[in-house]
GROMACS .gro file of C-alpha atoms in nm:
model
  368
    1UNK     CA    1  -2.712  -1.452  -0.040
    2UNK     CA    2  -2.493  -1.227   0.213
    3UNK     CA    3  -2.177  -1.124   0.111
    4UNK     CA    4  -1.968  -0.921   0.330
    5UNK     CA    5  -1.681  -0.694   0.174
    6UNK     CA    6  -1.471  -0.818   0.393
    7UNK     CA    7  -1.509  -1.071   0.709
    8UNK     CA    8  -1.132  -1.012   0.933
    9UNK     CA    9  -1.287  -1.208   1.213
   10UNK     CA   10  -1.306  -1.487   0.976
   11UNK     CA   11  -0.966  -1.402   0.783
   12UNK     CA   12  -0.813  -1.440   1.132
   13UNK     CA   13  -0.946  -1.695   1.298
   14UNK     CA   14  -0.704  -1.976   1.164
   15UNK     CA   15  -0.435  -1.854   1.306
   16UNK     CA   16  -0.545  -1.808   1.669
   17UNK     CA   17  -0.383  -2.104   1.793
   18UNK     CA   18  -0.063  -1.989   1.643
   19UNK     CA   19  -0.076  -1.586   1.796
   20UNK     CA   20  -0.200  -1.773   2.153
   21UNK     CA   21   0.151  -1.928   2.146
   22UNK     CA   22   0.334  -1.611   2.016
   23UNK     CA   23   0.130  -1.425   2.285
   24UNK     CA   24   0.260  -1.630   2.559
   25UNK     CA   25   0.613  -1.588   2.454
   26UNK     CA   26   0.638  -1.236   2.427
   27UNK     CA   27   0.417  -1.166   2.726
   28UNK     CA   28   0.716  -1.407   2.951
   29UNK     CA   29   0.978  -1.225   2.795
   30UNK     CA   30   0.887  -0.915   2.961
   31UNK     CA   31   0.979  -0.662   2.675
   32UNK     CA   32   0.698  -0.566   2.529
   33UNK     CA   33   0.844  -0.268   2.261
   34UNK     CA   34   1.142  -0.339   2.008
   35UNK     CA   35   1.197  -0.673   2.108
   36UNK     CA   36   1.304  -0.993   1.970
   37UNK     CA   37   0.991  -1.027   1.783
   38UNK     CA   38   1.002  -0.711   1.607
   39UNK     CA   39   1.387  -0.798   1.508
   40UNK     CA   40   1.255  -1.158   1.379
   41UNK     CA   41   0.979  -1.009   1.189
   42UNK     CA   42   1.260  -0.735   0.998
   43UNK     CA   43   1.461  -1.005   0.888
   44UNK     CA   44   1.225  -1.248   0.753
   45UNK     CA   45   1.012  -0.969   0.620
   46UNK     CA   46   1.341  -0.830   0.448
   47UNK     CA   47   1.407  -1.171   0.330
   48UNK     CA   48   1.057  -1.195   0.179
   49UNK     CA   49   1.066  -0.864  -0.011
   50UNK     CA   50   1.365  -0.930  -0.172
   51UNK     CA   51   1.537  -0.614   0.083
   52UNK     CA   52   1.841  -0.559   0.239
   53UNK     CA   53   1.670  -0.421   0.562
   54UNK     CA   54   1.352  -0.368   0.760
   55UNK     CA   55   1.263  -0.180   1.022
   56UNK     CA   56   0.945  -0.192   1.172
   57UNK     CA   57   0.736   0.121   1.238
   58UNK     CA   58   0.382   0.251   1.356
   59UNK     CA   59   0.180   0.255   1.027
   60UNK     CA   60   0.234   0.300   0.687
   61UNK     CA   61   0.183   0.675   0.699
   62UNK     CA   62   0.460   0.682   0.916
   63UNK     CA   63   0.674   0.477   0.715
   64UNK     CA   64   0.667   0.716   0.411
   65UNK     CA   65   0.707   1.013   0.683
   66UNK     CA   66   1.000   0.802   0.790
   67UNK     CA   67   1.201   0.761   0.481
   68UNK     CA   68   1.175   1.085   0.373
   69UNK     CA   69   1.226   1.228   0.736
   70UNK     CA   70   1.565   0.951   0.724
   71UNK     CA   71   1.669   1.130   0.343
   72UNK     CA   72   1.655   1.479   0.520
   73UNK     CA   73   1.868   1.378   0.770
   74UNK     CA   74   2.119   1.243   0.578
   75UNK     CA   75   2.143   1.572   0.357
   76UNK     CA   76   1.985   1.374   0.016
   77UNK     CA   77   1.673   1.586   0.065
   78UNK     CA   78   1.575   1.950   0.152
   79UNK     CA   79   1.281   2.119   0.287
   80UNK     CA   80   1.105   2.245  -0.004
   81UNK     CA   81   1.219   1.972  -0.237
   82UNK     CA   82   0.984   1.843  -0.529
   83UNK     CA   83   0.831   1.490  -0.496
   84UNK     CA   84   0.634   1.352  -0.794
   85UNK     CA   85   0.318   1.137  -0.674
   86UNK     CA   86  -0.008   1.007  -0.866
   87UNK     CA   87  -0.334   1.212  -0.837
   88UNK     CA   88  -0.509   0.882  -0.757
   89UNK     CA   89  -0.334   0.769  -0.468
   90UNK     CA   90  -0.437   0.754  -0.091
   91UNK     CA   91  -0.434   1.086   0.093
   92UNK     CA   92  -0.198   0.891   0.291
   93UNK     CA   93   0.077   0.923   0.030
   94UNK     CA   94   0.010   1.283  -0.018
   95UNK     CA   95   0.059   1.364   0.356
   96UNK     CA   96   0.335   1.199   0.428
   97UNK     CA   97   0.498   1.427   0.170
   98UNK     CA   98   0.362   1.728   0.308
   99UNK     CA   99   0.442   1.661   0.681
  100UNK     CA  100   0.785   1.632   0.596
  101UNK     CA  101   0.803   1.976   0.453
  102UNK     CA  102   0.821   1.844   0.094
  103UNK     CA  103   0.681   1.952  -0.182
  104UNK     CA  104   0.387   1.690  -0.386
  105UNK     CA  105   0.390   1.745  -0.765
  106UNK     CA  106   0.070   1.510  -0.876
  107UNK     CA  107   0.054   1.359  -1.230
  108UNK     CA  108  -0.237   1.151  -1.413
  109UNK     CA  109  -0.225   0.778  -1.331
  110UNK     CA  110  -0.212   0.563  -1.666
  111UNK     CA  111  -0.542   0.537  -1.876
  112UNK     CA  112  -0.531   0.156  -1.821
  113UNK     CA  113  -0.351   0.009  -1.520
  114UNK     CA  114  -0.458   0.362  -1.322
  115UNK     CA  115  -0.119   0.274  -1.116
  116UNK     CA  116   0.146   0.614  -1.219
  117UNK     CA  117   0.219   0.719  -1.568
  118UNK     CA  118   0.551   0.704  -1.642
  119UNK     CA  119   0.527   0.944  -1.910
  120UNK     CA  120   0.357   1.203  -1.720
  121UNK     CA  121   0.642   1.194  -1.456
  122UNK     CA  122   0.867   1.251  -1.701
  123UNK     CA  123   0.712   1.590  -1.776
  124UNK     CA  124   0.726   1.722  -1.461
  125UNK     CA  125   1.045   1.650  -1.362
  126UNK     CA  126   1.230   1.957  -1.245
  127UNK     CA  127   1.566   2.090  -1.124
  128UNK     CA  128   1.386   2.088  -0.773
  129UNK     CA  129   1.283   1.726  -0.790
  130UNK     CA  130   1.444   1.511  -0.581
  131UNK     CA  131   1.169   1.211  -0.542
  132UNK     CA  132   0.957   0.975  -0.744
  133UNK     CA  133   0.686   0.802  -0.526
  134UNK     CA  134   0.533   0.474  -0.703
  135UNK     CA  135   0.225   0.384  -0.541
  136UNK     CA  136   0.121   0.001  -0.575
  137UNK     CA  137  -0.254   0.061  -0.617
  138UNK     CA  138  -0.472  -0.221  -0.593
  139UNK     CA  139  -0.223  -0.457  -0.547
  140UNK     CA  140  -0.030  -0.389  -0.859
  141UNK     CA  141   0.282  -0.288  -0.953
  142UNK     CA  142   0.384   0.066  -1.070
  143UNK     CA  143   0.533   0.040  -1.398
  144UNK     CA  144   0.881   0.028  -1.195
  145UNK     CA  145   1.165  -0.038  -1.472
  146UNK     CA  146   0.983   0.259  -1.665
  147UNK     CA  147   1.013   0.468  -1.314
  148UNK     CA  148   1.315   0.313  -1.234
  149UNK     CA  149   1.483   0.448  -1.587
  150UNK     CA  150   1.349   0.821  -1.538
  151UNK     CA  151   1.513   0.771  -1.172
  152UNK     CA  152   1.825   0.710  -1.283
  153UNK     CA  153   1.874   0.934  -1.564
  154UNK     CA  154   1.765   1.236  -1.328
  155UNK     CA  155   1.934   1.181  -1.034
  156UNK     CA  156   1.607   1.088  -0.826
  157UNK     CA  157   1.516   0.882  -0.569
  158UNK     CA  158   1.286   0.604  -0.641
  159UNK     CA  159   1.020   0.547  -0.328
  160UNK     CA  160   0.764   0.256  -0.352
  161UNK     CA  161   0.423   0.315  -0.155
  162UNK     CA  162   0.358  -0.023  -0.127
  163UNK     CA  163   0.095   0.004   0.132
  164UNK     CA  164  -0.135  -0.248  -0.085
  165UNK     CA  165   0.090  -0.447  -0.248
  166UNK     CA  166   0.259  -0.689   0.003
  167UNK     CA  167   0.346  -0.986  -0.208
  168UNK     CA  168   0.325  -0.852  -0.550
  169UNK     CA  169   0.605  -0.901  -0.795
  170UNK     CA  170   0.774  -0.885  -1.117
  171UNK     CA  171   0.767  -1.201  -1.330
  172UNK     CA  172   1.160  -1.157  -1.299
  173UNK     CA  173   1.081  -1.226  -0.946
  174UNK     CA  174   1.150  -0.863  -0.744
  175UNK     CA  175   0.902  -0.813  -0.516
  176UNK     CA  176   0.730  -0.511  -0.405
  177UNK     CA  177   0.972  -0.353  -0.127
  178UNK     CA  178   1.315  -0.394  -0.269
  179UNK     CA  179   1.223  -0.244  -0.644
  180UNK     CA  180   1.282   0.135  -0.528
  181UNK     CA  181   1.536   0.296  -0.307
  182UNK     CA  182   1.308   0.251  -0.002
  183UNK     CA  183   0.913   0.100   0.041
  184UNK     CA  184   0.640   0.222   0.295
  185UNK     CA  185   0.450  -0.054   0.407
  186UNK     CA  186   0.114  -0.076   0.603
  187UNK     CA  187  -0.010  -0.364   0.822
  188UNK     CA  188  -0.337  -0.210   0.833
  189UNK     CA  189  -0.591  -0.481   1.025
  190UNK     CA  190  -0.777  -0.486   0.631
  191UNK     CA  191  -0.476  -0.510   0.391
  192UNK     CA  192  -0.323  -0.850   0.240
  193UNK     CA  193  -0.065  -0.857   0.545
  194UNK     CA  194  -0.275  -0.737   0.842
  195UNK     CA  195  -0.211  -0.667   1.184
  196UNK     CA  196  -0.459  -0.666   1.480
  197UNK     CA  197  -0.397  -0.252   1.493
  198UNK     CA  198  -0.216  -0.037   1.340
  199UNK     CA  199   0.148  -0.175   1.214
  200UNK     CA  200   0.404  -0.035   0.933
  201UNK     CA  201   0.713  -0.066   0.755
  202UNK     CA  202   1.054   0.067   0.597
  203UNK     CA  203   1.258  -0.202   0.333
  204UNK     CA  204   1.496  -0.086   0.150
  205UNK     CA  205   1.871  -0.169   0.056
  206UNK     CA  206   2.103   0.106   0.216
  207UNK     CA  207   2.213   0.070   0.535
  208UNK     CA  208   2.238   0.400   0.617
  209UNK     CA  209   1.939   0.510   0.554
  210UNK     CA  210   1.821   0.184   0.782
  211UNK     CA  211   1.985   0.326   1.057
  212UNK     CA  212   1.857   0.644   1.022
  213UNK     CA  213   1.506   0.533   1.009
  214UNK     CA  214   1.536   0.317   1.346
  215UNK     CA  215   1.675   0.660   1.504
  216UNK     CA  216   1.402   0.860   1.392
  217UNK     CA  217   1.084   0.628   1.493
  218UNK     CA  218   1.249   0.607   1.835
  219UNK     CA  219   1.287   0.944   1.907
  220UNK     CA  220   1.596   0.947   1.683
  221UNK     CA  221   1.819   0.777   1.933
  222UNK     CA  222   1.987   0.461   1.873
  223UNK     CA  223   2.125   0.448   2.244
  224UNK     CA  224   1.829   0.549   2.521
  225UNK     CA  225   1.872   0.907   2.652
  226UNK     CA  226   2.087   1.014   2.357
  227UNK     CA  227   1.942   1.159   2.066
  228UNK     CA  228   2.145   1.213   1.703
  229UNK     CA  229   1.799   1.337   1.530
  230UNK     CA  230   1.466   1.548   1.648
  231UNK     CA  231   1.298   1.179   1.625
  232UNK     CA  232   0.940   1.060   1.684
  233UNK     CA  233   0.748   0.786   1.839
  234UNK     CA  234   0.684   0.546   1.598
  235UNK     CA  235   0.746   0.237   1.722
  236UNK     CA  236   0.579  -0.098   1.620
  237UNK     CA  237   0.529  -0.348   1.942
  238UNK     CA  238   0.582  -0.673   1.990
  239UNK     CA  239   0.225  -0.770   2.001
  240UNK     CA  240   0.197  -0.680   1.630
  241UNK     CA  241   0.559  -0.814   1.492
  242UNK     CA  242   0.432  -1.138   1.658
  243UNK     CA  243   0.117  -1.158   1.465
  244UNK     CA  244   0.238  -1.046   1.125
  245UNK     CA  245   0.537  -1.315   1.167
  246UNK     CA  246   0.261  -1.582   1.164
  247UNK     CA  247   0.072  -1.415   0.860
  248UNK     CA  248   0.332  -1.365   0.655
  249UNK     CA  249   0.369  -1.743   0.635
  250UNK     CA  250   0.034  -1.766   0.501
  251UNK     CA  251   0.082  -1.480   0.210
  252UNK     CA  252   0.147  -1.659  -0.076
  253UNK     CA  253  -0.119  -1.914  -0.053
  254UNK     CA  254  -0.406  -1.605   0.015
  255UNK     CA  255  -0.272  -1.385  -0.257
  256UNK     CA  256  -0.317  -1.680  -0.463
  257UNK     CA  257  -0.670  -1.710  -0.364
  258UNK     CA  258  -0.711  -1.358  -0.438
  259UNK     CA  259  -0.603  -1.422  -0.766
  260UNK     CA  260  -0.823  -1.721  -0.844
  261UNK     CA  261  -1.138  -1.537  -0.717
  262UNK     CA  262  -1.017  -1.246  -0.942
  263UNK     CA  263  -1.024  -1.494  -1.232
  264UNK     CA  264  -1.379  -1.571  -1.153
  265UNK     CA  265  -1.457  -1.218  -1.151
  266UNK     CA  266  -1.302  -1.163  -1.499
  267UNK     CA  267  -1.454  -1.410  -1.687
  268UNK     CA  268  -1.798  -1.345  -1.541
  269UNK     CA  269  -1.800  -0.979  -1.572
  270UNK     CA  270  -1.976  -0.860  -1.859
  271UNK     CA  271  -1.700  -0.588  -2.007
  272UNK     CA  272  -1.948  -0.407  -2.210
  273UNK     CA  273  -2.127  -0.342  -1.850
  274UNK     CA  274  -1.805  -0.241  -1.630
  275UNK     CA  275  -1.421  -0.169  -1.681
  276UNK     CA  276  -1.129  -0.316  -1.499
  277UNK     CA  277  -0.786  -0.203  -1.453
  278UNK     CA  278  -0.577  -0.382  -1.685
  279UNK     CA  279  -0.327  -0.652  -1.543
  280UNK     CA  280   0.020  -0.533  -1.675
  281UNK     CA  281   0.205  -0.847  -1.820
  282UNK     CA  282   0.506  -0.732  -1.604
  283UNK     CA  283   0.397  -0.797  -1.288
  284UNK     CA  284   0.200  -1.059  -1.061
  285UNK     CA  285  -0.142  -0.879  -0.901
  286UNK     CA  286  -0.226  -0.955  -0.555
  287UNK     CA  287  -0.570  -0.834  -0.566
  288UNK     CA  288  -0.583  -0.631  -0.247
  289UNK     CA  289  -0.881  -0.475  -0.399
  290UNK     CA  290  -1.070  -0.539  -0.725
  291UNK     CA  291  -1.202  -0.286  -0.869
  292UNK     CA  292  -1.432  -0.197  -1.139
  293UNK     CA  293  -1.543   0.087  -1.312
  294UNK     CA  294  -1.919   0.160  -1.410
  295UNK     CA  295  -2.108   0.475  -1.513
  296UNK     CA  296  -2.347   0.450  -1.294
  297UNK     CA  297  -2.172   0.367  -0.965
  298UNK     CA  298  -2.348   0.460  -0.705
  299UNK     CA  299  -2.680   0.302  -0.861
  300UNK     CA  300  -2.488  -0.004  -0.909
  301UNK     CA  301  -2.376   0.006  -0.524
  302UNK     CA  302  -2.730   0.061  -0.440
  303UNK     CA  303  -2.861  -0.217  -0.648
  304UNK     CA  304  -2.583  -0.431  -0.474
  305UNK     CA  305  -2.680  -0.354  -0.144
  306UNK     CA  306  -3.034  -0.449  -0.193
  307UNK     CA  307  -2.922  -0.744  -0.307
  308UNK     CA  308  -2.688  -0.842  -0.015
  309UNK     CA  309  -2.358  -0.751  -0.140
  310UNK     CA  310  -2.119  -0.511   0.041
  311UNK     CA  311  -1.909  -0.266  -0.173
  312UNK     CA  312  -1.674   0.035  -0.124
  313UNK     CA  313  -1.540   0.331  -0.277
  314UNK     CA  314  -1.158   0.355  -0.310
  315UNK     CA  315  -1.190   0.636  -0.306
  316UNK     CA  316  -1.491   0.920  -0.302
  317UNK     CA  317  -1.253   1.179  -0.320
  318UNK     CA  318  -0.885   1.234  -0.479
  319UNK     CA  319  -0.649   1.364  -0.253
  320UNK     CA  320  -0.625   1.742  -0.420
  321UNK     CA  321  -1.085   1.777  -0.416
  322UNK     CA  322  -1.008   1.730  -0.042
  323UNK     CA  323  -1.096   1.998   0.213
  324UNK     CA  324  -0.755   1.931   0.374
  325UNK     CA  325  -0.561   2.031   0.065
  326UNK     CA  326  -0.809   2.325  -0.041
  327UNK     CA  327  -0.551   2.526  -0.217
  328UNK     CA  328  -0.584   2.240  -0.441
  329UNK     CA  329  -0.941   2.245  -0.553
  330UNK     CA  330  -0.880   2.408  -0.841
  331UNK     CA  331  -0.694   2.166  -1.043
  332UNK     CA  332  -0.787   1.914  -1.290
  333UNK     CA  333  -0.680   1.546  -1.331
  334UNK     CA  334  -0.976   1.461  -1.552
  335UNK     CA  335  -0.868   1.071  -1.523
  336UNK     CA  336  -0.802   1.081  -1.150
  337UNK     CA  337  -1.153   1.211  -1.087
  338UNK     CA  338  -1.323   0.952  -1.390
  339UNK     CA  339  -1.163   0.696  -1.177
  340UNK     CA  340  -1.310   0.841  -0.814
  341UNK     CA  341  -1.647   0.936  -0.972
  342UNK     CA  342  -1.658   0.544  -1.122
  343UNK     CA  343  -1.497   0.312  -0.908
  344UNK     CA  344  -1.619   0.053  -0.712
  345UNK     CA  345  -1.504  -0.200  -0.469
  346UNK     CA  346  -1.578  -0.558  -0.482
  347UNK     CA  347  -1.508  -0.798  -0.239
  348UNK     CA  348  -1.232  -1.032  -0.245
  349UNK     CA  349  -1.024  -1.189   0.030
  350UNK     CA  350  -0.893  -1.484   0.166
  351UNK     CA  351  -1.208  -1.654   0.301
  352UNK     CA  352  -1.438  -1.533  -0.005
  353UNK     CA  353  -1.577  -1.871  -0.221
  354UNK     CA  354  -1.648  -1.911  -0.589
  355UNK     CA  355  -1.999  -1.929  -0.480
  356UNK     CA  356  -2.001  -1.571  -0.365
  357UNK     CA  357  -1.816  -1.418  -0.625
  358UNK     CA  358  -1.973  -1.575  -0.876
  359UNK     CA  359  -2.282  -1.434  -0.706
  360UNK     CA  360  -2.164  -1.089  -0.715
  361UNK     CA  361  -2.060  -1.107  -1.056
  362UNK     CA  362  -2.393  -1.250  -1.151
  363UNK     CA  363  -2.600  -0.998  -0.962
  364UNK     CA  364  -2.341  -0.659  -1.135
  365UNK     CA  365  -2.416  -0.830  -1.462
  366UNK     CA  366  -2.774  -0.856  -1.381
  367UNK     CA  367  -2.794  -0.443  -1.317
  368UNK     CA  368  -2.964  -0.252  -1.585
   0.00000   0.00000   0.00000
């Protein structure tokens, strides 16, 4: 048997029909940039995360960039400032922090869930700190009352890299997006909410940082020609607000696929062979990816391969072994890099059957 990691063409293709529609109707409106679709999209995305507001951006790097780009203009944040952010994270998160002429303090995810350790961030809070940033990783939920505590007793803002975690939530029913003082999202072709390029987005619940953010990604002018901030371009366009409205109807029931595939996976897997992540009982996964952990990962991914299945790595390297952050090389997050030396990618998505993950599960258990 073939199994692909992941099969977009084949993800997308039901809703076709639908985007041929939405394609039409933008392309006879004759505004093709910040249009009514993007300002549909914000408000039922908003709606769906549980925020206040959403603006619509370029990527999900650029949202991060945004928000903290949007908290230096509005005097909450100064160059130099201290924001705490996982080890095991996306270098994504990382540079964001660093483009904005911020400072990244990294700290040891949790032993079990791998998502950020409360208690480490705790340590390293400082009189510069001005940020926490919560990644999602996986498609689970940071620990967020935990973070959301430490936050509040220290004067910090709370920001949610939710980049893989569109749809996840708290059994108390907050949603990823509107659990933090602002969320970066992605719309990344490949993640649970994908566009058909590159796509991003800021929630959050203050208006004024809102209104900041749609200054900065367009140039940081709110009326053309006049400019309140040194902005950038990064805009989302119609095309992709168009798409995304149509997918976003379709969430829930795919993250719910996810998560009965996921089941599959964990009663097949053989635990003294691999380790999972463990599902916190706070929150609802959404399975973006599932990972697994085994001692031999690279054979395994080998042995995989042979046998048809397509893997990945999320990721090969933490963000501070990376050539890009090379002043960095010498520290040690001794879980971090367990995690990167061990992990492995299975597939999982939408148009995935029991048939195939049972397969894969059956082939990893067969691997000796």
């Amino acid at each position: 048997m073939q199994v692909k990691f992941l099969d977009l063409k084949a993800v997308n293709e039901p809703y076709f029909p639908e985007m041929l529609e939405a394609t039409r109707r933008f392309l006879e409106s004759g505004w093709y940039v910040l249009g009514k679709e993007v300002e549909s999209f914000e408000e039922e995305y908003a709606a769906y995360c549980g925020a206040n507001y959403c603006v619509g951006v370029s990527n999900g790097l650029d949202a991060l960039r945004l928000i903290l780009e949007a908290y230096k203009a509005l005097g909450m944040v100064r160059e130099g400032d201290e924001v705490i952010v996982p080890a095991n994270t996306y270098i994504a998160s990382i540079l964001a922090i660093t483009q904005s002429g911020l400072k990244p303090v990294l700290v040891e995810p949790h032993p079990e869930s791998y998502n950020i350790n409360p208690d480490e961030v705790e340590k390293q809070v400082t009189s510069r700190t001005r940020a926490i940033m919560a990644v999602h990783l996986y498609g689970q939920l940071a620990d967020m009352d935990r973070l959301s505590a430490i936050a509040e007793r220290h004067g910090l803002l709370l920001i949610e890299d939710a980049a893989q975690a569109h749809g996840a939530k708290l059994h108390n029913g907050g949603r990823a997006g509107s659990l933090g003082h602002a969320a970066g999202h992605s719309f990344y072709p490949g993640k649970n909410l994908g566009a058909l390029g590159e796509g991003g987005a800021v929630t959050c619940m203050d208006k004024e940082l809102a209104e900041a953010v749609k200054a900065l990604r367009n140039y940081g002018s709110h009326k053309k020609y006049y400019n309140l901030y040194k902005g950038f371009n990064m805009r989302i366009d119609e095309n992709q607000a168009a798409w995304l409205r149509i997918r976003l109807r379709g969430l829930d029931r795919e993250n719910e696929h996810r998560r009965m595939l996921a089941g599959i996976y964990d009663s097949m897997l053989d635990p003294a062979l691999v380790k999972r992540p463990k599902v916190m009982e706070y929150g609802e996964h959404v399975y973006h990816i599932y990972a697994i952990m085994h001692p031999d990962r690279d054979g395994l991914q080998k042995y995989l391969a042979d046998k048809g299945v397509s893997t990945l790595i999320h990721y090969p390297l933490p963000p501070h072994k990376q050539e890009a952050y090379k002043e960095w090389n010498y520290m040690s997050f001794p879980i971090t890099e367990e995690i990167h030396n061990r992990e492995l990618s299975l597939p999982i998505s939408p148009v995935h059957t029991k048939e195939e993950i049972k397969y894969v599960a059956s082939m990893i258990n067969s691997y000796k």
